[in-house]
PDB file of C-alpha atoms in Angstrom:
ATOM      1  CA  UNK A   1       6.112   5.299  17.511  1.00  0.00           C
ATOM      2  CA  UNK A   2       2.717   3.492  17.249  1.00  0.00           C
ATOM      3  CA  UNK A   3       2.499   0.740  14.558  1.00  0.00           C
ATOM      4  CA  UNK A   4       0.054  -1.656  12.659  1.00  0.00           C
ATOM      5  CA  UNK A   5       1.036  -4.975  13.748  1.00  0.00           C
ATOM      6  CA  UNK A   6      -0.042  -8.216  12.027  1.00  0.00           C
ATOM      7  CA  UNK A   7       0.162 -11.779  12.892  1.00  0.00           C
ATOM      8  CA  UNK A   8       0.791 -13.960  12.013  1.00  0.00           C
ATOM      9  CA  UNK A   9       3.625 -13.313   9.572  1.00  0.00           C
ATOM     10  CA  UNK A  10       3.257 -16.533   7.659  1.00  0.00           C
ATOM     11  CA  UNK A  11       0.382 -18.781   7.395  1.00  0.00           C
ATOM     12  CA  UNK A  12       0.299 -22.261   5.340  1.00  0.00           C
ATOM     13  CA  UNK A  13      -3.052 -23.806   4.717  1.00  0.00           C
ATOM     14  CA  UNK A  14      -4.548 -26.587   3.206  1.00  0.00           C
ATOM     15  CA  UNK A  15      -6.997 -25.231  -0.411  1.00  0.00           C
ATOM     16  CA  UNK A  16     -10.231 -25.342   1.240  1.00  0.00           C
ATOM     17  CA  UNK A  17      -9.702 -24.070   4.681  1.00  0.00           C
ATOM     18  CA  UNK A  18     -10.861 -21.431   6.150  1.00  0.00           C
ATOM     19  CA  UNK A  19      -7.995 -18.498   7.826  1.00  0.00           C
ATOM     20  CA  UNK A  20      -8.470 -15.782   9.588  1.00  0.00           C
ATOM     21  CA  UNK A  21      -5.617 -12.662   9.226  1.00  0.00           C
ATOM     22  CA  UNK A  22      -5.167 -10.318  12.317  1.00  0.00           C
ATOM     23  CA  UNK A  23      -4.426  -6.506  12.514  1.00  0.00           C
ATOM     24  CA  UNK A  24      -3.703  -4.160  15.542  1.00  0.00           C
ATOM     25  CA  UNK A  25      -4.596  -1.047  13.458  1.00  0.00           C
ATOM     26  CA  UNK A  26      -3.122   2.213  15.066  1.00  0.00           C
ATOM     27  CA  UNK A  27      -5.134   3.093  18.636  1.00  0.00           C
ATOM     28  CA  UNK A  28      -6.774   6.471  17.357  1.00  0.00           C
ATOM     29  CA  UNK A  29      -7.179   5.632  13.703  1.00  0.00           C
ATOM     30  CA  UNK A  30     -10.500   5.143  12.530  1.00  0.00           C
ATOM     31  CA  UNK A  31     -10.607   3.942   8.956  1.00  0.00           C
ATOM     32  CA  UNK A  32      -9.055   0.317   8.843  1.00  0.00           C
ATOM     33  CA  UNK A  33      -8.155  -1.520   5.169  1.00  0.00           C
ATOM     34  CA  UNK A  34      -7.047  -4.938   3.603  1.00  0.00           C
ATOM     35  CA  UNK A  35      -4.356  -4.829   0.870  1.00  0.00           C
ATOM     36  CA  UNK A  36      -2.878  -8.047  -0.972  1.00  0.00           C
ATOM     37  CA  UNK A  37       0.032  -8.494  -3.262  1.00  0.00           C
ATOM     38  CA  UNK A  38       0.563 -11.835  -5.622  1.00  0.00           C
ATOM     39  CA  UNK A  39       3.652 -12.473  -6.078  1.00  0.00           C
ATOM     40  CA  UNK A  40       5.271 -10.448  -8.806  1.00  0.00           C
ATOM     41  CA  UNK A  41       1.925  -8.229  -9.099  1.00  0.00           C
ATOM     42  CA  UNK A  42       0.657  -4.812  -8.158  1.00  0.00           C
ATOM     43  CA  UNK A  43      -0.525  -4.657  -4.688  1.00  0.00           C
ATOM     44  CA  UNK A  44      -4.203  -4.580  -5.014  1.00  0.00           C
ATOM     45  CA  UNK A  45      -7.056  -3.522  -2.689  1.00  0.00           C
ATOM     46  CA  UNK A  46      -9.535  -5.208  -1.013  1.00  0.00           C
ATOM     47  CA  UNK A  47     -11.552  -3.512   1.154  1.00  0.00           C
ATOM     48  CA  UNK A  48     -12.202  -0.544   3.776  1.00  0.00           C
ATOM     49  CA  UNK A  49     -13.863  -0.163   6.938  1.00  0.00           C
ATOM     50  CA  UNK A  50     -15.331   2.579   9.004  1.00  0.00           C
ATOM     51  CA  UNK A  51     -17.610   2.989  11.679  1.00  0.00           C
ATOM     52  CA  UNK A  52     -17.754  -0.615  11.566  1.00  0.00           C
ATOM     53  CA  UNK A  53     -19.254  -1.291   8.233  1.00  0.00           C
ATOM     54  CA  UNK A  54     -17.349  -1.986   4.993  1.00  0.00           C
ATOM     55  CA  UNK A  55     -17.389   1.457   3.246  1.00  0.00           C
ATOM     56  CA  UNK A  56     -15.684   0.199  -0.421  1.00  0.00           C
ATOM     57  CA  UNK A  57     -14.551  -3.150  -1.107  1.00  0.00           C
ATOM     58  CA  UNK A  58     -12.887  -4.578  -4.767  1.00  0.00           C
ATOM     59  CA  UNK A  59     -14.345  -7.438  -7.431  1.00  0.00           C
ATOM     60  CA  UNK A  60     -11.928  -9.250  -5.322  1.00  0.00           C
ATOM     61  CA  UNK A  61     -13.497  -8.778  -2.322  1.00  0.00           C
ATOM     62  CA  UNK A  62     -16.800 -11.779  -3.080  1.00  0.00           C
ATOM     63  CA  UNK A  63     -18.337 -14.182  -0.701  1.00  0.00           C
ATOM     64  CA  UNK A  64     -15.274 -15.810   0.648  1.00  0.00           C
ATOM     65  CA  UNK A  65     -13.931 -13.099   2.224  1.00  0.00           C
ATOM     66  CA  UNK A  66     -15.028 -10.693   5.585  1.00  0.00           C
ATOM     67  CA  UNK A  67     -14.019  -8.170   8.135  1.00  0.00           C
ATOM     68  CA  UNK A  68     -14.802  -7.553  11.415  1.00  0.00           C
ATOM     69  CA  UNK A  69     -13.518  -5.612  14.064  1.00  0.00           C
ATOM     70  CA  UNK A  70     -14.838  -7.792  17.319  1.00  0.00           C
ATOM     71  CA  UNK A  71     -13.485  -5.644  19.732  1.00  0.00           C
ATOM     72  CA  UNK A  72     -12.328  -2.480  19.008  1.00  0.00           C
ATOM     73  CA  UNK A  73      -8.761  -3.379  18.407  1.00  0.00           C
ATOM     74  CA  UNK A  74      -8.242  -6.238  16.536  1.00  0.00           C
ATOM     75  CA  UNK A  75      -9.204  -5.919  12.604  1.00  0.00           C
ATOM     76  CA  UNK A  76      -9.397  -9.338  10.958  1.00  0.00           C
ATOM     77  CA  UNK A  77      -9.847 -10.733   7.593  1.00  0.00           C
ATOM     78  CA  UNK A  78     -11.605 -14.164   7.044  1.00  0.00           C
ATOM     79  CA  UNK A  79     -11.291 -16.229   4.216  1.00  0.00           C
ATOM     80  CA  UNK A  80     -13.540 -18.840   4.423  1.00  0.00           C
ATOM     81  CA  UNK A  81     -12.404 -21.407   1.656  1.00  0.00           C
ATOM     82  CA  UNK A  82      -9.399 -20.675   0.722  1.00  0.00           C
ATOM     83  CA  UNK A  83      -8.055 -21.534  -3.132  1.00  0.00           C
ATOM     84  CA  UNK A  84      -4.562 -21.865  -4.560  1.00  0.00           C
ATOM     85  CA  UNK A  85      -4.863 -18.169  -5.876  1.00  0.00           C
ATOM     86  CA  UNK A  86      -5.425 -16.481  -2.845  1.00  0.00           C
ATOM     87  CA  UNK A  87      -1.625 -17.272  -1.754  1.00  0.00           C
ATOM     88  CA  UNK A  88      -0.583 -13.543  -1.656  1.00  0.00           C
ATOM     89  CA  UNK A  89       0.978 -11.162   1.062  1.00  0.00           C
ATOM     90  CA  UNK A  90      -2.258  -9.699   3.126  1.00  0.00           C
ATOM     91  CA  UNK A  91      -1.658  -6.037   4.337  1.00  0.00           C
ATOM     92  CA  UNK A  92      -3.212  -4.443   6.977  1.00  0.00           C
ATOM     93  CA  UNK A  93      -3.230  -0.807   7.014  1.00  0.00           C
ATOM     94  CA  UNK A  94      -5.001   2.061   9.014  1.00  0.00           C
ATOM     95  CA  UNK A  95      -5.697   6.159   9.132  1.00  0.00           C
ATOM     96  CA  UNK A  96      -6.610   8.740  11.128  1.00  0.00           C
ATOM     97  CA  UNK A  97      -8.820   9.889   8.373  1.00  0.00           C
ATOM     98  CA  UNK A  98     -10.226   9.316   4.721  1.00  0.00           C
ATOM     99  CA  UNK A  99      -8.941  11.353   1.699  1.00  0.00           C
ATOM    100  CA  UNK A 100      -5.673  12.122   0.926  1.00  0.00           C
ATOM    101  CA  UNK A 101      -4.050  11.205   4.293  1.00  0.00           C
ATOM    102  CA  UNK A 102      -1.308   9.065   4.959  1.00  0.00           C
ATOM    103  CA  UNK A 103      -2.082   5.285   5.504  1.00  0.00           C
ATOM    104  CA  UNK A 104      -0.224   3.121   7.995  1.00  0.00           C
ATOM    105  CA  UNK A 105       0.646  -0.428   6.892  1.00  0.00           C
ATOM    106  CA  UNK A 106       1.584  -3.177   8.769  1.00  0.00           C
ATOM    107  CA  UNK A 107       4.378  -5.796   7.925  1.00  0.00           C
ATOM    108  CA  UNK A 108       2.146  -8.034   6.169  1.00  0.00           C
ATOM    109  CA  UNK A 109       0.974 -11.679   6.277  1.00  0.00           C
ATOM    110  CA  UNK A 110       2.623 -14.119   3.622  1.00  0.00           C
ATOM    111  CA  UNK A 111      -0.718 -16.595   2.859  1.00  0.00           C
ATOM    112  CA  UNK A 112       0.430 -19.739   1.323  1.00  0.00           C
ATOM    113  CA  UNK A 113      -2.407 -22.322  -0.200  1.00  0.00           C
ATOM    114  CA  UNK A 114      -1.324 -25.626  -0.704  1.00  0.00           C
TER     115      UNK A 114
ATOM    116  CA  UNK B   1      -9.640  -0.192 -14.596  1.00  0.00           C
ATOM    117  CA  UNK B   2      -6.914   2.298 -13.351  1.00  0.00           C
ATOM    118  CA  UNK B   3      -3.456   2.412 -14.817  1.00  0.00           C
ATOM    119  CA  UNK B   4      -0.895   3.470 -12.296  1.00  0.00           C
ATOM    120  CA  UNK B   5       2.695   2.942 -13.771  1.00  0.00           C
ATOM    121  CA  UNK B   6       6.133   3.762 -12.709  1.00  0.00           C
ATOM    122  CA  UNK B   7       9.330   3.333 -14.122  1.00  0.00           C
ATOM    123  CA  UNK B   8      11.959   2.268 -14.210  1.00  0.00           C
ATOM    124  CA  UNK B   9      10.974  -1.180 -12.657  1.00  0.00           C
ATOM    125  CA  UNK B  10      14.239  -1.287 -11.159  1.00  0.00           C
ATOM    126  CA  UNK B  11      17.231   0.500 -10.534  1.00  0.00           C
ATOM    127  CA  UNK B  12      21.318   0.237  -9.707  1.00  0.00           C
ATOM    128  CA  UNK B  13      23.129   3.650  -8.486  1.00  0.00           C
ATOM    129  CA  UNK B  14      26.597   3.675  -6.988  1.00  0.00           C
ATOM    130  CA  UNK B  15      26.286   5.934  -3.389  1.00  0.00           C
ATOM    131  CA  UNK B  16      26.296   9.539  -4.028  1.00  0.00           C
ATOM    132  CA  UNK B  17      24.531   9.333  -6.968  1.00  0.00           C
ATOM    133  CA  UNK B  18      21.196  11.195  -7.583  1.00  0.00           C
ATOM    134  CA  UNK B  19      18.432   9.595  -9.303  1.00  0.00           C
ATOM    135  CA  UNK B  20      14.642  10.295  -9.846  1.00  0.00           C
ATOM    136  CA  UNK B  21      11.817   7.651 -10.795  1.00  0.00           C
ATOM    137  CA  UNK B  22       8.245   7.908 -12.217  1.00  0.00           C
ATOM    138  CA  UNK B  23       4.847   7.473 -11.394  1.00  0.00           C
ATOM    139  CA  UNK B  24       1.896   8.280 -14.447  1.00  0.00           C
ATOM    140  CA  UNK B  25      -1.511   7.670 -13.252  1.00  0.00           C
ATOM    141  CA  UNK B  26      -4.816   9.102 -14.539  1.00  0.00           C
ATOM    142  CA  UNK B  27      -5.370  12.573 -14.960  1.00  0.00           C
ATOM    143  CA  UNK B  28      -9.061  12.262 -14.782  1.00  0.00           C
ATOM    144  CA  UNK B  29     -11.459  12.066 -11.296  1.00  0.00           C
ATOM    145  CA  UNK B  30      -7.888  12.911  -9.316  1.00  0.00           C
ATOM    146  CA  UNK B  31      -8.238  13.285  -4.925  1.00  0.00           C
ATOM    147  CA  UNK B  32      -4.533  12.587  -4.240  1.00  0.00           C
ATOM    148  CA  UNK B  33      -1.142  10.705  -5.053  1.00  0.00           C
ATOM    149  CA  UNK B  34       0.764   8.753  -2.213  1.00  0.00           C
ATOM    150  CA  UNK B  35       4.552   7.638  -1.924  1.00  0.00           C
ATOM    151  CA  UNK B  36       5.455   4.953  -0.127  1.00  0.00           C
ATOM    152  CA  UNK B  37       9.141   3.443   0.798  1.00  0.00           C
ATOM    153  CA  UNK B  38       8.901  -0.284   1.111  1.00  0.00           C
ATOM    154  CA  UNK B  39      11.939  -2.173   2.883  1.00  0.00           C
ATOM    155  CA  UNK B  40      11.744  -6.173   2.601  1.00  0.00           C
ATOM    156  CA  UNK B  41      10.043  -7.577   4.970  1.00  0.00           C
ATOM    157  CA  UNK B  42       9.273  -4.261   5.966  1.00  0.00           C
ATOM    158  CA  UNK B  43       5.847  -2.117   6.468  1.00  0.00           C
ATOM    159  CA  UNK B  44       5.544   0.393   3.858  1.00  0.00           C
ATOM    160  CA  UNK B  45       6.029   3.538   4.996  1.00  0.00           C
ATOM    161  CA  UNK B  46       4.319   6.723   3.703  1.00  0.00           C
ATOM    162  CA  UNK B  47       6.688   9.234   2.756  1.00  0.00           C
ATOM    163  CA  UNK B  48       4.337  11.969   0.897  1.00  0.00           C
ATOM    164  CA  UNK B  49       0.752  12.383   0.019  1.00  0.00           C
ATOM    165  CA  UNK B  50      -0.048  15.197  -2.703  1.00  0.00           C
ATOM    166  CA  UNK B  51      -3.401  16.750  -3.541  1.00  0.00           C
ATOM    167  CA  UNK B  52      -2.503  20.093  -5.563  1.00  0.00           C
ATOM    168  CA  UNK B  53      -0.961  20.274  -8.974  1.00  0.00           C
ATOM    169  CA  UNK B  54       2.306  21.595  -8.752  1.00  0.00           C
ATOM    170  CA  UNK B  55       2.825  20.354  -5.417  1.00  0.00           C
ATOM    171  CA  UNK B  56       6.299  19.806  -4.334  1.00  0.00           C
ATOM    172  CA  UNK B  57       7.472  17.698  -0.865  1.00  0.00           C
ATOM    173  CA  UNK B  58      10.457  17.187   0.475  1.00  0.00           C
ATOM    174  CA  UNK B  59      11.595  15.096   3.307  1.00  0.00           C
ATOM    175  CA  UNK B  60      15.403  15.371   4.018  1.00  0.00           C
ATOM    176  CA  UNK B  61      17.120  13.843   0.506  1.00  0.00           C
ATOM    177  CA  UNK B  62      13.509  12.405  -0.861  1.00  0.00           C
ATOM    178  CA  UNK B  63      11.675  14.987  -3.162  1.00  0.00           C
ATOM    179  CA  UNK B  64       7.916  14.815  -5.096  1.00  0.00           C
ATOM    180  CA  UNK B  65       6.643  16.783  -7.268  1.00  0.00           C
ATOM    181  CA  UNK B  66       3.019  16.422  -9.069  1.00  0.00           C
ATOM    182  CA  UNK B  67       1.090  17.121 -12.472  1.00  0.00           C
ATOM    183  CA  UNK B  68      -2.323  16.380 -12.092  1.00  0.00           C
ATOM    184  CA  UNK B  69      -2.693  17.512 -15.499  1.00  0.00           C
ATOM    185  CA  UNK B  70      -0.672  15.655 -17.391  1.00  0.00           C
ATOM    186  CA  UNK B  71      -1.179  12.351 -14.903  1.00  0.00           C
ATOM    187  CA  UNK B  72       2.545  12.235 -13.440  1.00  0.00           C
ATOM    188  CA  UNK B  73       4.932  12.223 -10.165  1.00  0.00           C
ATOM    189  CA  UNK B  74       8.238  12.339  -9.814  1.00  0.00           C
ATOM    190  CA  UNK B  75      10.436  10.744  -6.887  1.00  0.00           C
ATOM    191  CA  UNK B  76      13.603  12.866  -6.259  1.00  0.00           C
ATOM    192  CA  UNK B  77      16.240  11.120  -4.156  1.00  0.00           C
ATOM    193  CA  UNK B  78      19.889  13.530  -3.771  1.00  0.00           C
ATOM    194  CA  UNK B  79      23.128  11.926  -2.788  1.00  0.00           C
ATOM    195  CA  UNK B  80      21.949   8.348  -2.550  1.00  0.00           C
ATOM    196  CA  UNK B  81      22.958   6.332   0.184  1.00  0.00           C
ATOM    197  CA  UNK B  82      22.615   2.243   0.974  1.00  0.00           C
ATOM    198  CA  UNK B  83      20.246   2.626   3.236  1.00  0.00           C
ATOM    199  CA  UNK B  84      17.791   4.226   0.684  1.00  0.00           C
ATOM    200  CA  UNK B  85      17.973   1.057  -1.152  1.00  0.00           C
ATOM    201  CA  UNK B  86      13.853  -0.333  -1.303  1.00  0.00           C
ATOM    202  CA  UNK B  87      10.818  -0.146  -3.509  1.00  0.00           C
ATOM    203  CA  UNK B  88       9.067   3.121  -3.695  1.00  0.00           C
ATOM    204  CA  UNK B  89       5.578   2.800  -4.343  1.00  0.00           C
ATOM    205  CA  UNK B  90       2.718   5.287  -6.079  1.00  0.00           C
ATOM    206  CA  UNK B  91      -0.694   5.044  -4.961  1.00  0.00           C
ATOM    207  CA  UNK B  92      -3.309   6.993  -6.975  1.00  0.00           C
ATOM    208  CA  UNK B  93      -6.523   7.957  -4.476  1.00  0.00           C
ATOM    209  CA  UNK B  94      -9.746   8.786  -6.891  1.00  0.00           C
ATOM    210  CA  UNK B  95     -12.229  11.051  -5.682  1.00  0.00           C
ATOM    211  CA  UNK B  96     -11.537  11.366  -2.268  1.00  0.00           C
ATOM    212  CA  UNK B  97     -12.131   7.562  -1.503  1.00  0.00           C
ATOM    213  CA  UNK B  98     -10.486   4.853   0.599  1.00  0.00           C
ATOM    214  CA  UNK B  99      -8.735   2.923  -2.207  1.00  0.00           C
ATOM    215  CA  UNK B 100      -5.694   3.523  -3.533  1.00  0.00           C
ATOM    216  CA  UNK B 101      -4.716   1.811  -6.664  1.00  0.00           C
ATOM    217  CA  UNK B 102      -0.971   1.089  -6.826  1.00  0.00           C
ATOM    218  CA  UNK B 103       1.942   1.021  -9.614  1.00  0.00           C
ATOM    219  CA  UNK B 104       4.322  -1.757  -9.872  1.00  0.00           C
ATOM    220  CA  UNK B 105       6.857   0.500  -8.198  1.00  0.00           C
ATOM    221  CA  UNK B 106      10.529   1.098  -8.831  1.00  0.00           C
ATOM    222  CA  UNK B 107      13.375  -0.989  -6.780  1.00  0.00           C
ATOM    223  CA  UNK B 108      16.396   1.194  -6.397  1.00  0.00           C
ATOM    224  CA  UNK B 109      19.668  -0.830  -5.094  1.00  0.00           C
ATOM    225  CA  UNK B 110      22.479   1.756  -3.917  1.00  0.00           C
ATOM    226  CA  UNK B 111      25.628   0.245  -4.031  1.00  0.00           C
ATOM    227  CA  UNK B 112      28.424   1.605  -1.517  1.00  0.00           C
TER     228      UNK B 112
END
């Protein structure tokens, strides 16, 4: 059965450094997300992407942080300087379509900011 | 700000045992209500997505219903087994749009 994959699974960086988180959304799936969850919090959204644009994004969602699909598979989130309070678990997800349909997450990246 | 709660936060059930959670969520600018099943270090997976009040969804022992109305779900699980130990999460989708705002979902521990 296709799957969202994400790597890497953990990532340790230095407060101040930029990451970048990678997704292999789902082949035929055209709308592509970012989810996080803090540690003993909600999971909370970041942003969506279609037709290669952002089409919502969150408050969290400022400056430090963009997507890009560079080639049509891969789906990647940037964070350019990363603080202490960005150490979360970063989900990828995907779907086939918008509204009310089933989303596809991967198994998630644990961020750590030290 | 959206409020999307479930109880109970967490759950113990000896195998066999039946047991339904909770999900309340806002009863106003509604699109759709999602259920996932989260295993650790896991992907969540989607088990149901409702749009209609008074929808009900099954998938083998798992049930859902919805009130749009009155802003609730309710996860049905028959006969619980150890494998059916995870978090079960509620998403609430506003207005047809790409983000879903979660609850804190409920863990549920089966014990054999």
């Amino acid at each position: 059965e296709p799957e969202v994959t994400q790597t890497p699974s953990h990532q340790v960086t230095q407060m101040g450094q930029e990451v970048i988180l990678r997704c292999v959304p789902i082949s035929n799936h055209l709308y592509f997300y970012w989810y996080r969850q803090i540690l003993g919090q909600k999971v909370e959204f970041l942003v969506s992407f279609y037709n290669n644009e952002i089409s919502e994004k969150s408050e969290i969602f400022d400056d430090q942080f963009s997507v890009e699909r560079p080639d049509g598979s891969n789906f990647t989130l940037k964070i350019r300087s990363t603080k202490l309070e960005d150490s979360a678990m970063y989900f990828c997800a995907s779907g086939l379509d918008s509204g009310g349909e089933k989303l596809f997450f991967g198994s998630g990246t644990q961020l750590s900011v030290l | 700000i959206l409020n999307v709660e479930q109880s109970p936060q967490s759950l113990h059930v000896q195998e066999g045992d039946s047991t339904n959670f909770t999900c309340s969520f806002p009863s106003s600018n509604f699109y759709a209500l999602h259920w996932y099943r989260w295993e650790t270090a896991k992907s969540p997976e989607a088990l149901f997505v409702m749009t209609l009040n008074g929808d009900e969804k099954k998938k083998g022992r798992i049930s859902a219903t919805l009130n749009t109305k009155e802003g609730y779900s309710y996860l049905y699980i028959k006969g619980s087994q150890p494998e059916d130990s995870a978090t079960y999460l509620c998403a609430f989708e506003r207005d047809a749009g790409n983000m879903l705002t979660f609850g804190g979902g409920t863990r549920l521990m089966v014990k054999p």
